[in-house]
Short mmCIF file of C-alpha atoms and ligand atoms in Angstrom, two decimals:
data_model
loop_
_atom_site.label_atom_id
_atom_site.label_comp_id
_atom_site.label_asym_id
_atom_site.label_seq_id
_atom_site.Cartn_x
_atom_site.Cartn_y
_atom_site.Cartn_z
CA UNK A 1190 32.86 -14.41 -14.66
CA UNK A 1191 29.54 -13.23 -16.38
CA UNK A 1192 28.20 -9.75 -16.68
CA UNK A 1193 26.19 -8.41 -13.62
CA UNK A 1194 22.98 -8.33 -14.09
CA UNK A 1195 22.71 -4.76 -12.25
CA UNK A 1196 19.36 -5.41 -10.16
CA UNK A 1197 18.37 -4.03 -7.59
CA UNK A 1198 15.71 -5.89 -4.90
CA UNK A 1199 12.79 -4.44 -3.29
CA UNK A 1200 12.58 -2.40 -0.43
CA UNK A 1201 11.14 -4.85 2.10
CA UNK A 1202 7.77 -4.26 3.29
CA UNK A 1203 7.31 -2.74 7.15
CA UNK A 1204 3.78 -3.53 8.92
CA UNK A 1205 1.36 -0.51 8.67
CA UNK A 1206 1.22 -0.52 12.20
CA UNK A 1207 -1.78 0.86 14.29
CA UNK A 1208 -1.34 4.91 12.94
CA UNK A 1209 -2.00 3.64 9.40
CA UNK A 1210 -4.78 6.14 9.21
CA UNK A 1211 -2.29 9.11 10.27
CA UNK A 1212 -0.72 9.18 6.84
CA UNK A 1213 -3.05 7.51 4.89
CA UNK A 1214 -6.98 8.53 5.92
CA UNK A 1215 -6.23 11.33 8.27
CA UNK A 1216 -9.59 13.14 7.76
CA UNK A 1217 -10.75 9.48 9.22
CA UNK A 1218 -9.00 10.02 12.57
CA UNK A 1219 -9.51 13.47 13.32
CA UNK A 1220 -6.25 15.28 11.30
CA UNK A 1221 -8.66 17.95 9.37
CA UNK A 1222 -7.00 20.78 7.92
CA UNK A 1223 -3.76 18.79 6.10
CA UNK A 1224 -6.00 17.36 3.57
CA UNK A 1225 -9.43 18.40 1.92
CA UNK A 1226 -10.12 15.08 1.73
CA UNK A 1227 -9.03 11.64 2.48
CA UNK A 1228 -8.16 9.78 -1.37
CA UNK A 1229 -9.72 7.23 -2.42
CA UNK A 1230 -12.96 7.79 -0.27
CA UNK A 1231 -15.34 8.69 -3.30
CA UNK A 1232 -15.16 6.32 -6.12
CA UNK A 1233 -18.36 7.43 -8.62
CA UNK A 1234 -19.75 10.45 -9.51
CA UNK A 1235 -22.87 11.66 -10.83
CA UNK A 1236 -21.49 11.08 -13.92
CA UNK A 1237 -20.21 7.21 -13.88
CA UNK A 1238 -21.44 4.48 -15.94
CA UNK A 1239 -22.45 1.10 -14.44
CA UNK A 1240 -25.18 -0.47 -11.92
CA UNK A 1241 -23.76 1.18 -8.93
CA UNK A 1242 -23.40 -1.36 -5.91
CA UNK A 1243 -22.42 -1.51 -1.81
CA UNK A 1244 -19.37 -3.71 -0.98
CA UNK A 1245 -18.91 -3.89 2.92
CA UNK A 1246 -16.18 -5.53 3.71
CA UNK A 1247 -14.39 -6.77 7.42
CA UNK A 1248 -11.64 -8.18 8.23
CA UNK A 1249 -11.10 -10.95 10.91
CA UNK A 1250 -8.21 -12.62 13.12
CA UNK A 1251 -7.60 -16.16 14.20
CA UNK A 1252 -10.13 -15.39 16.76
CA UNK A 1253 -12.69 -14.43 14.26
CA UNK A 1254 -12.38 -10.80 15.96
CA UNK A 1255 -12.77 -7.99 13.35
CA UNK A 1256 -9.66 -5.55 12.57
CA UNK A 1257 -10.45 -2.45 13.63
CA UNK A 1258 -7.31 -0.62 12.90
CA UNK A 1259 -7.08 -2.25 8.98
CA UNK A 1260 -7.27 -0.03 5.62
CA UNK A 1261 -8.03 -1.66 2.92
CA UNK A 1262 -7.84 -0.78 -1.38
CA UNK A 1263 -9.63 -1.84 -4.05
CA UNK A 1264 -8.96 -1.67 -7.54
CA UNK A 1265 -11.41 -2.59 -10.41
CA UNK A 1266 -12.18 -2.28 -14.06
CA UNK A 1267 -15.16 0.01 -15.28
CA UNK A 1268 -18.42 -1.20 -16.30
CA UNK A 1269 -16.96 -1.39 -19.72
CA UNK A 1270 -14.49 -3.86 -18.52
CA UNK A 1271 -11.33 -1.12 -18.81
CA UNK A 1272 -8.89 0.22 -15.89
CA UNK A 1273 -8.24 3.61 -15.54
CA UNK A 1274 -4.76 3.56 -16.21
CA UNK A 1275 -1.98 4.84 -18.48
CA UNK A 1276 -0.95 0.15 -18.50
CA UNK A 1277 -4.56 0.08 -19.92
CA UNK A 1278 -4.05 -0.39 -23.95
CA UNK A 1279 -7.13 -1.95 -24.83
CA UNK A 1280 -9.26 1.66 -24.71
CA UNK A 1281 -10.28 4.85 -22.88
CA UNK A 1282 -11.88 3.87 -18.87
CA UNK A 1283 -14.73 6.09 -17.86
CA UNK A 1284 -12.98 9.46 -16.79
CA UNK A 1285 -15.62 9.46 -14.24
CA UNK A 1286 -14.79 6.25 -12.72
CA UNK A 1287 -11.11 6.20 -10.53
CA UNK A 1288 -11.42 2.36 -10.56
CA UNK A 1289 -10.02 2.95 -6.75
CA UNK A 1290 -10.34 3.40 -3.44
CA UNK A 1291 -9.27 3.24 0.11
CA UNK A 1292 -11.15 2.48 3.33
CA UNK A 1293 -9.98 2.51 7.00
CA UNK A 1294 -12.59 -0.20 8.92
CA UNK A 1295 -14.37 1.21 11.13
CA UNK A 1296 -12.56 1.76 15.05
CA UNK A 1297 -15.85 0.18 16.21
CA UNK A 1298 -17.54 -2.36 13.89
CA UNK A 1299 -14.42 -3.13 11.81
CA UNK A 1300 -16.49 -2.76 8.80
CA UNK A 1301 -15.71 -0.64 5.79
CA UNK A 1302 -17.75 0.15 2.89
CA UNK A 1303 -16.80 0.83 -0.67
CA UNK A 1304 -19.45 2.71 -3.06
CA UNK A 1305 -19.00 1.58 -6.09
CA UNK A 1306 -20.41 0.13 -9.83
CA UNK A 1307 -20.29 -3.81 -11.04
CA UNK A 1308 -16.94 -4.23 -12.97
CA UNK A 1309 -17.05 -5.50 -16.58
CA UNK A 1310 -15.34 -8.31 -17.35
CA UNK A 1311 -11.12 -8.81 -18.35
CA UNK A 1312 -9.48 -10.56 -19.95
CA UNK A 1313 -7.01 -13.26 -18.72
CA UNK A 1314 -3.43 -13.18 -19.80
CA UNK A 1315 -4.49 -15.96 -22.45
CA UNK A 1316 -7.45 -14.08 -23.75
CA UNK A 1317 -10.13 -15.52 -21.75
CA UNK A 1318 -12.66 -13.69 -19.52
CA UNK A 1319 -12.27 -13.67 -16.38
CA UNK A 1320 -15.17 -13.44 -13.78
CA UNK A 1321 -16.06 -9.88 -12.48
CA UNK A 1322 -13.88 -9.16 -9.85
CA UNK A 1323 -12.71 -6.65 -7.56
CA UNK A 1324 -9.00 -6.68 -6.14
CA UNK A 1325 -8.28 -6.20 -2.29
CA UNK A 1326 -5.18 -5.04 -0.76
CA UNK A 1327 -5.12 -5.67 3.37
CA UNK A 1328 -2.79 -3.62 5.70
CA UNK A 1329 -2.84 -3.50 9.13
CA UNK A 1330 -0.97 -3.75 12.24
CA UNK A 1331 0.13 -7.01 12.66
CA UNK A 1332 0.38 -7.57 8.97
CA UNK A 1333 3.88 -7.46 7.92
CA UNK A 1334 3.70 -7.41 4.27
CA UNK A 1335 0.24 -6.31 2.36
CA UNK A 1336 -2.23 -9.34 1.38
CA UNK A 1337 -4.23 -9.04 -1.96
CA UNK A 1338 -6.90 -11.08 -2.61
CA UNK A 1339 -10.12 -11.16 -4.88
CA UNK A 1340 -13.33 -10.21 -4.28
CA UNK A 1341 -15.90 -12.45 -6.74
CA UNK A 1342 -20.17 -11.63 -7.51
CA UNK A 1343 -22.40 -14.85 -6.16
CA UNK A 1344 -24.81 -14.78 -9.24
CA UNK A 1345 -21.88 -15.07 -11.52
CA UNK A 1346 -22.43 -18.58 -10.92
CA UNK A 1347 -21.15 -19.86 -14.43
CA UNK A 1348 -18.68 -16.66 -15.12
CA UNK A 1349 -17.04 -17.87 -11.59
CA UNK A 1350 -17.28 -21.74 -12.44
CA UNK A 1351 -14.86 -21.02 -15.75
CA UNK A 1352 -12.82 -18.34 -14.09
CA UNK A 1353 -9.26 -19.18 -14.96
CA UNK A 1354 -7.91 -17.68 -11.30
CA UNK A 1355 -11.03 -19.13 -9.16
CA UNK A 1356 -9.81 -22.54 -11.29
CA UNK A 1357 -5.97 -22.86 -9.98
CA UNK A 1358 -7.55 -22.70 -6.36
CA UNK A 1359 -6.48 -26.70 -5.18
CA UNK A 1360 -8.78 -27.30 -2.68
CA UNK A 1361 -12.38 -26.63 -4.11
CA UNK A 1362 -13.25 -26.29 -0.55
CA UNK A 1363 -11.82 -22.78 -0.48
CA UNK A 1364 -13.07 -20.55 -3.35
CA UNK A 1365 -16.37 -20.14 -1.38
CA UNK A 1366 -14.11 -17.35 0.70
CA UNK A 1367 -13.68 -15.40 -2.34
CA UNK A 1368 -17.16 -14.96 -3.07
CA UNK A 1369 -18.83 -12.34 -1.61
CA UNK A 1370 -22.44 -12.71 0.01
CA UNK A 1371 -25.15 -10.52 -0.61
CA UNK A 1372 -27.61 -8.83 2.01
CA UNK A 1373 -31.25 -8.29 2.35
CA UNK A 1374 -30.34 -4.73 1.37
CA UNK A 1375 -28.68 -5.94 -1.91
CA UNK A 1376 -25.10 -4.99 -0.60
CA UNK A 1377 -22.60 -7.58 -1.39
CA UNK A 1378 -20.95 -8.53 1.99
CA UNK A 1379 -17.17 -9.72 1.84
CA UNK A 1380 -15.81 -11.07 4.92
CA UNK A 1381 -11.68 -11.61 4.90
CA UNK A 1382 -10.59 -14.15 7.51
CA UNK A 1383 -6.82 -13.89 8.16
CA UNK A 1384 -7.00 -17.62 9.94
CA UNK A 1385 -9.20 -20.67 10.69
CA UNK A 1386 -10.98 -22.92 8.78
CA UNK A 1387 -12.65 -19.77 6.34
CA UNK A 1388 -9.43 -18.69 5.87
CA UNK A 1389 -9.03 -16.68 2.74
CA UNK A 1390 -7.22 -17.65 -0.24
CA UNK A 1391 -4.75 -14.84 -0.86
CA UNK A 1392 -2.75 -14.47 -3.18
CA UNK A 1393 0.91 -14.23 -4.77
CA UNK A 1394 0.60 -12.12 -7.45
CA UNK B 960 -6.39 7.08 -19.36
CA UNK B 961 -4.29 9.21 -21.31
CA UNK B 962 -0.40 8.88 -20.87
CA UNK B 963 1.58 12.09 -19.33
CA UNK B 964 1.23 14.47 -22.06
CA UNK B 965 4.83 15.86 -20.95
CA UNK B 966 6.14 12.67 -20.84
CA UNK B 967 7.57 10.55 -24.12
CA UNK B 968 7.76 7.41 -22.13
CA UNK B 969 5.18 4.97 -23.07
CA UNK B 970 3.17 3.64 -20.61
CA UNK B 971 4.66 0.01 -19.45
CA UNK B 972 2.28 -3.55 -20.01
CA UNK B 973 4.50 -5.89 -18.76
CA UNK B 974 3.68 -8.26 -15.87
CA UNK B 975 5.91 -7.50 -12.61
CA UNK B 976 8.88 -9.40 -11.42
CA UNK B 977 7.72 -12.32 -8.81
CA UNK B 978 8.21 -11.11 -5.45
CA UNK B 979 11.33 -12.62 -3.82
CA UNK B 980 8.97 -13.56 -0.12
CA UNK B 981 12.64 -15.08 1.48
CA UNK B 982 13.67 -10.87 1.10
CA UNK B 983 10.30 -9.75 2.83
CA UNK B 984 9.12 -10.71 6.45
CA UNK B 985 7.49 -14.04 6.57
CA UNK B 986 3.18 -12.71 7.71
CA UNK B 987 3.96 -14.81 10.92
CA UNK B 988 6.55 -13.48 13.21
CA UNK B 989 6.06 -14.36 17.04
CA UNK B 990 8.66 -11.87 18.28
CA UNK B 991 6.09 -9.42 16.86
CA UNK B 992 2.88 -10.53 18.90
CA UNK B 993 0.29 -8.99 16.94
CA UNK B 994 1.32 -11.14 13.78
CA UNK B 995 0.72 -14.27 15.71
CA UNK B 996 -3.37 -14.16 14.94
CA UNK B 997 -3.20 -12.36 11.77
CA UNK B 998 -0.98 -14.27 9.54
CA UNK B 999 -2.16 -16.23 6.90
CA UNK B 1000 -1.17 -20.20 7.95
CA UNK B 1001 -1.89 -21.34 4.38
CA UNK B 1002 0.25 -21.08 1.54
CA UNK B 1003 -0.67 -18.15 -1.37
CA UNK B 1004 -1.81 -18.51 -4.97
CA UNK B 1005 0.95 -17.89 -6.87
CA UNK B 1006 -0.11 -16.69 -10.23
CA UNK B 1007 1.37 -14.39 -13.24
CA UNK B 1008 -0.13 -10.95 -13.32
CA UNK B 1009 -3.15 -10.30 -15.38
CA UNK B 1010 -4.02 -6.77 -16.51
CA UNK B 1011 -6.06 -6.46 -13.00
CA UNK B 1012 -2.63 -6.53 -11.62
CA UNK B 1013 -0.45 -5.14 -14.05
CA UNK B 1014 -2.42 -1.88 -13.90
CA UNK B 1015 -2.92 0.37 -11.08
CA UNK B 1016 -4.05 4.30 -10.86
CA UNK B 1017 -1.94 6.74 -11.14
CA UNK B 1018 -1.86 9.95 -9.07
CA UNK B 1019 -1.15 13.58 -10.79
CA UNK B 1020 0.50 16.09 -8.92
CA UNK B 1021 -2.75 18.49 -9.33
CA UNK B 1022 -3.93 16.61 -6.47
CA UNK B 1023 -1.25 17.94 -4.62
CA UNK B 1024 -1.38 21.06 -1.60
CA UNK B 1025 1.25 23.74 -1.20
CA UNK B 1026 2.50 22.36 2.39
CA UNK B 1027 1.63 18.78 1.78
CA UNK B 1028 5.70 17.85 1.81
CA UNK B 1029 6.24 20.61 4.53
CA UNK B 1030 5.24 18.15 7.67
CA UNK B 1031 6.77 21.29 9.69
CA UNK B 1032 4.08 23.85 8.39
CA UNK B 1033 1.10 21.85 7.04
CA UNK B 1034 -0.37 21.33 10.62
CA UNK B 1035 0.66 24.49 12.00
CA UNK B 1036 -0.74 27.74 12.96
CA UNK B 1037 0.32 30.60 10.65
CA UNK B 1038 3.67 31.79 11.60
CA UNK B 1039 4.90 29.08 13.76
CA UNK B 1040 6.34 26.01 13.15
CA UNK B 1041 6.53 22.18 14.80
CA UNK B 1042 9.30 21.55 17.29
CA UNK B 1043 12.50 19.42 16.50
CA UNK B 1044 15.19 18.78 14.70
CA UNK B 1045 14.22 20.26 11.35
CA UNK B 1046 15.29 17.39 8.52
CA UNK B 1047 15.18 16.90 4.71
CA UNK B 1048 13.89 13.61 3.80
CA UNK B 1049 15.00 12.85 -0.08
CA UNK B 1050 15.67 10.05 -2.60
CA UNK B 1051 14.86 8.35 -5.85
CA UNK B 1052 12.31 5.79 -6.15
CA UNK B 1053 13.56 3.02 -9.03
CA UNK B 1054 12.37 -0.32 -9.84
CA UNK B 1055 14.18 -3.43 -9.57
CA UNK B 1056 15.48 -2.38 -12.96
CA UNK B 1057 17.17 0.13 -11.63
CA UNK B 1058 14.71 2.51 -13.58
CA UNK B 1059 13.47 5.82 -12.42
CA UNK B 1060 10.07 5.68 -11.37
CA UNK B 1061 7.99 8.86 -11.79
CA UNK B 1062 4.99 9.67 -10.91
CA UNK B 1063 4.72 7.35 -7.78
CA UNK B 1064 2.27 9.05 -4.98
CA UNK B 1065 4.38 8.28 -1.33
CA UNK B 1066 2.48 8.97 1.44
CA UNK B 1067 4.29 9.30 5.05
CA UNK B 1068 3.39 9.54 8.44
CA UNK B 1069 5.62 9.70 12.12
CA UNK B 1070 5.20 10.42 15.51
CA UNK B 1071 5.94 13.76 16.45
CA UNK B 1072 10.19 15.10 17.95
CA UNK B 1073 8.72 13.48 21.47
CA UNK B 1074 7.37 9.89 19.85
CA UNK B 1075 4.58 10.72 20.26
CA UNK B 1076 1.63 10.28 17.34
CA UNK B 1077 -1.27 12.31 16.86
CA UNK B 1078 -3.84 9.59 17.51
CA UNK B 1079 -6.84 8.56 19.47
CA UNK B 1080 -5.43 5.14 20.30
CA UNK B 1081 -2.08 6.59 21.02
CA UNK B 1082 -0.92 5.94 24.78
CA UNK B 1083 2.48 7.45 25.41
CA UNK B 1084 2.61 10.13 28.10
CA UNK B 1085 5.25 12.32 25.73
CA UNK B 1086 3.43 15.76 25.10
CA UNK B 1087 1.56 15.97 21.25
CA UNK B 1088 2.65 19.28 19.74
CA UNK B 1089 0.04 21.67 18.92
CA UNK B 1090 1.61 22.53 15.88
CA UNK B 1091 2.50 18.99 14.29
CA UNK B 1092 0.21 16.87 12.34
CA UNK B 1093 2.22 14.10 11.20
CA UNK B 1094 0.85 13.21 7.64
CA UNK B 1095 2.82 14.68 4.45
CA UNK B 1096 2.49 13.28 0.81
CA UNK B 1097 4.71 13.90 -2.53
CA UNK B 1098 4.33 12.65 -6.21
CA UNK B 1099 8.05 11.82 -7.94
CA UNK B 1100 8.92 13.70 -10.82
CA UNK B 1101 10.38 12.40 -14.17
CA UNK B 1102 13.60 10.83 -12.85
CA UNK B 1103 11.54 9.14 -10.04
CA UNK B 1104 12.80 11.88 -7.26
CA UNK B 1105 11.11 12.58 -4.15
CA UNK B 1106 12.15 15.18 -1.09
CA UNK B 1107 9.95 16.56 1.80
CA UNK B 1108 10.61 18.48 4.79
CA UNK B 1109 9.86 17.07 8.51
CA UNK B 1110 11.25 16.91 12.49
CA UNK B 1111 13.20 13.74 12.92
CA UNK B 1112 11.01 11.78 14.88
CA UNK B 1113 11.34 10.62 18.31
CA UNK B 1114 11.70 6.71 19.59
CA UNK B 1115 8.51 5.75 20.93
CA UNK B 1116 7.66 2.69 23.57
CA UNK B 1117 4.90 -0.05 22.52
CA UNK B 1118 2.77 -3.25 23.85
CA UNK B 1119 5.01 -6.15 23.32
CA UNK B 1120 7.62 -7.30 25.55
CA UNK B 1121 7.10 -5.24 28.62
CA UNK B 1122 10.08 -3.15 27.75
CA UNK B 1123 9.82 -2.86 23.96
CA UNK B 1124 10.99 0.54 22.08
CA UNK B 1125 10.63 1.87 18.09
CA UNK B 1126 13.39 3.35 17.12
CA UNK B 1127 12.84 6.55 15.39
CA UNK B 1128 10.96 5.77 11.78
CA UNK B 1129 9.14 7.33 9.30
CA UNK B 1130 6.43 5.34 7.79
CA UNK B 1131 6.02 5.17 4.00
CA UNK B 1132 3.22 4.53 1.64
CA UNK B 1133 4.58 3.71 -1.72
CA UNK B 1134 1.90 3.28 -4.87
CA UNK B 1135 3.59 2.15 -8.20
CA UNK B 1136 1.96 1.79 -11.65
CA UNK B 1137 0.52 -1.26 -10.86
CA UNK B 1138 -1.48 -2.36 -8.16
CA UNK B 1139 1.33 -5.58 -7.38
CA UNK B 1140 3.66 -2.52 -6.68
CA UNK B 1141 1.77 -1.53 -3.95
CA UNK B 1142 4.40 -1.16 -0.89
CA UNK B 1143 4.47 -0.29 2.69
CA UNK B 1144 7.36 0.28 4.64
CA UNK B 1145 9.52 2.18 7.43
CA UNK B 1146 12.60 4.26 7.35
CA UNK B 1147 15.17 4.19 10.12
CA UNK B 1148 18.00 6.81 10.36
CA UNK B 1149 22.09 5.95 10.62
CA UNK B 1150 23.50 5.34 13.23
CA UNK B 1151 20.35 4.37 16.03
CA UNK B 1152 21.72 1.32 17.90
CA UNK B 1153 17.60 0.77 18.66
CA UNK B 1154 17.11 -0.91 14.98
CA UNK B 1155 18.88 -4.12 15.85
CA UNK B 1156 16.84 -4.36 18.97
CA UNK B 1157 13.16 -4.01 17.18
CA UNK B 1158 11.02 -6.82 17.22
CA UNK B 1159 9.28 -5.26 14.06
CA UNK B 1160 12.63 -4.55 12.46
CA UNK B 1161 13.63 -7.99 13.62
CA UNK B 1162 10.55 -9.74 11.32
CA UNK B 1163 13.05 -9.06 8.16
CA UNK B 1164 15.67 -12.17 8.22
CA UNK B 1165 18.19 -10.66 6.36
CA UNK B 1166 20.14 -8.00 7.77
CA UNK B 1167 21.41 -6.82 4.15
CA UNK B 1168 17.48 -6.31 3.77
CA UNK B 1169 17.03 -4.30 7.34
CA UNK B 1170 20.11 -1.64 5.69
CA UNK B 1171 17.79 -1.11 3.19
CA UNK B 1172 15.29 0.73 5.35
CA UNK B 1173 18.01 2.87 6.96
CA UNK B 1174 18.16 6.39 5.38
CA UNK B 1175 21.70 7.56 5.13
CA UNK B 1176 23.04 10.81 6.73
CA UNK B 1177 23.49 13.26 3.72
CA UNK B 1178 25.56 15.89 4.65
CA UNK B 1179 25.92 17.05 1.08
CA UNK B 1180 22.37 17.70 0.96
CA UNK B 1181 21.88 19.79 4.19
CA UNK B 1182 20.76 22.91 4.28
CA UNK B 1183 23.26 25.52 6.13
CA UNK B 1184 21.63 26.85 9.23
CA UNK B 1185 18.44 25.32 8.30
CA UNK B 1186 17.91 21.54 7.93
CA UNK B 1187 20.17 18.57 8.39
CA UNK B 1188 19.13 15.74 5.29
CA UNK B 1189 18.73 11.95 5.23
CA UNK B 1190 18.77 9.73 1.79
CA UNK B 1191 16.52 7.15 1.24
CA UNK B 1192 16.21 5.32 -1.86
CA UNK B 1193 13.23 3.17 -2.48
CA UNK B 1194 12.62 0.03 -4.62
CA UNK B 1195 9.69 -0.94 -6.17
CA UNK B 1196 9.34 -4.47 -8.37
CA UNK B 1197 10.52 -4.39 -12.10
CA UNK B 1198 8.68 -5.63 -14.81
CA UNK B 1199 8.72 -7.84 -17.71
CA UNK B 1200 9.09 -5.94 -21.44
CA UNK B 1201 5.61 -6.86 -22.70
CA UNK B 1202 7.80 -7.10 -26.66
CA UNK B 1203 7.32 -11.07 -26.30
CA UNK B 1204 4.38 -11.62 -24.28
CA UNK B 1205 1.50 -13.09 -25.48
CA UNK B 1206 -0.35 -10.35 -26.81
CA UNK B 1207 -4.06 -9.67 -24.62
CA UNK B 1208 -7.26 -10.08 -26.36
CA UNK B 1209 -7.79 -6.49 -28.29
CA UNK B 1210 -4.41 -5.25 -27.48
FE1 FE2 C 2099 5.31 4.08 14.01
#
């Protein structure tokens, strides 16, 4: 016999299923009144540092259909290159940056779109910079545990080429689908394929 | 961001436990159809947190309403109440640790006594009630306990086999410390023989894993003449102590 090691193991994940909004955007689908207002929907201020930027965002099936019952998260670092949050060490985050936010896609289009400012670079957990990056967290009907990916800048062209995450990615072929495009109207456009040959890379983190 | 004045634990750095995927559903799970198109078919990049991951916002209870844990009042009209069996949902949410987690924002949302949700897409001829919403949030305090009050809600049919049934759930948004906490899941109640027969329940392999989800009559914690409870315990992932990591540039 040994000593237990006394751990406990997570609660497994349960799909969001299609009332995802219910609990977690309900000023999205119509509950007004239990809420002032849905969290994570404003990111900046008047106040925030940083070049603020568009990021719409889809999500598609095997099909190549769009979700239209998804919600997705983001998370980023300030334009400083700092998280706002009580695990950041390396310095104070712009108060008037959350870092965060949450979009339902749209019951229509099955886009979202995230308001936002350019995120500084991080470091990696061996002191290099990484790329600028935003993090994505999927759920959705159908989904039965939450996907997170990365969201990467297409003129970071040499930032991305010596990226230490983009670099573990096997099959070169792939880290195109974690680079965002950018439209006429100078939002970046990031398209998440669940499936299919664009597949997305996600990731086990 | 400043650590919890009130608190004198110091804010954790370490990088999270790897998630155990043979515990969780696998993403593709034909018994439940929708899966089918919308799981990934290649494998995932497995990589050690880095601060992106490690870190994650966290939620004071200032952002908090009156009624937001009162699902029986905080969609009704003053004076009245939402119809059904009045219940106490409470736990503790740890880590893999076994550590209290505070401060963790859970989010929740059910159909209403009849199974039926408060939704446009929502199909099921059982009657909404006027007077239930069916959202409720809470923020754990220092020892990483949670409570709220609610109706215990009814089964509910779906699209899937032609004869397919939920049993009664509460769904549960979970957000951690870090953003590779970041859970979703369902609670069942003892003792509803519908669990074994879900097809969502059913994407979990391991039936140690499906007890998990199912919240525990608590007679100890009932209220006399008011409100029966249920337990439910949640489990986020540990972490690493950061004391012989690598240390981050500027840390
Ligand atoms: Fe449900």
């Amino acid at each position: 016999m040994v000593q237990p090691l006394n751990r406990f193991r997570e609660t497994p994940s349960q799909t969001a299923g299609p009332y995802v909004h219910i609990g977690m955007t309900p000023n999205f689908c119509g509950i007004e009144g239990a809420y002032a207002q849905d969290l994570g929907a404003l990111m900046v201020n008047g106040k925030t540092q940083g070049e603020r930027i568009t990021v719409r965002a889809r999500v598609f099936d095997g099909t190549g259909t769009p979700l239209r019952d998804a919600l997705i998260e983001i998370w980023q670092a300030d334009a400083a290159g700092l998280y706002n949050s009580p695990s950041e060490m390396r310095g104070a985050a712009d108060p008037n940056f959350s870092g965060w936010g949450r979009k339902a896609t749209d019951m229509e289009s099955g886009e979202c779109i995230f308001e936002t400012i350019r995120p500084g670079r991080v470091p990696f957990r061996d002191g290099r910079m990484q790329a600028p990056h935003i993090s994505f967290w999927i759920v959705a009907r159908g989904i039965n545990l939450g996907l997170h990916t990365r969201m990467y800048f297409p003129e970071e062209e040499a930032a991305n080429a010596a990226d230490p995450l983009l670099a573990r990615i096997e099959h070169r072929s792939r880290v195109p689908t974690l680079i965002a495009a950018r439209a006429d109207d100078g939002a970046y456009v990031f398209d998440i394929h669940l499936q299919g040959e664009h597949e997305t890379v996600f990731l086990d983190v | 961001m400043d650590a919890d004045p009130l608190s004198n634990r110091r804010p954790e750095t370490g990088a999270f436990f790897q998630r155990d995927l043979g515990w969780h559903a696998p993403a593709f799970t034909p018994g439940y159809k929708t899966s089918v198109l919308r799981s990934p078919q290649k494998a995932l990049l497995s990589l050690d947190n880095t601060i992106t991951e490690i870190t994650g916002p966290v939620f004071g209870h200032n952002i908090l309403g009156e009624l937001d844990n009162d699902l029986i009042h905080n969609f009704a009209r003053p004076g009245e109440s939402a119809i059904g069996p009045r219940i106490i949902v409470h736990g503790r949410v740890i880590d893999e640790r076994g550590r209290g987690v505070p401060n963790v924002l859970l989010e929740f949302w059910q159909a209403n006594a009849g199974g039926r949700y408060r939704h446009r897409k929502e199909g099921y001829l059982a009657a909404l009630d006027p007077n239930f919403g069916g959202c409720g949030r809470t923020i754990t305090d220092e020892d990483g306990n949670y409570a709220f009050r609610t109706v215990q809600p009814g089964p509910y049919p779906w699209p899937n086999g032609v004869n397919d049934w939920r049993p009664a759930h509460i769904h549960f948004s979970v957000f951690g410390h870090g953003f590779a906490q970041r859970l979703i899941t369902q609670m069942y109640f003892e003792g509803d023989p519908m669990i074994w027969q879900c097809p969502i329940v059913r994407t979990i392999p391991d039936h140690a894993a499906i007890e998990t989800l199912i919240a525990a009559l608590d007679r100890q914690a009932t209220i006399p003449m008011d409100a029966r409870a249920y337990k439910f315990d949640i489990v986020l992932r540990g972490r690493r102590s950061s004391m012989f990591e690598n240390r981050m540039e500027g840390n």
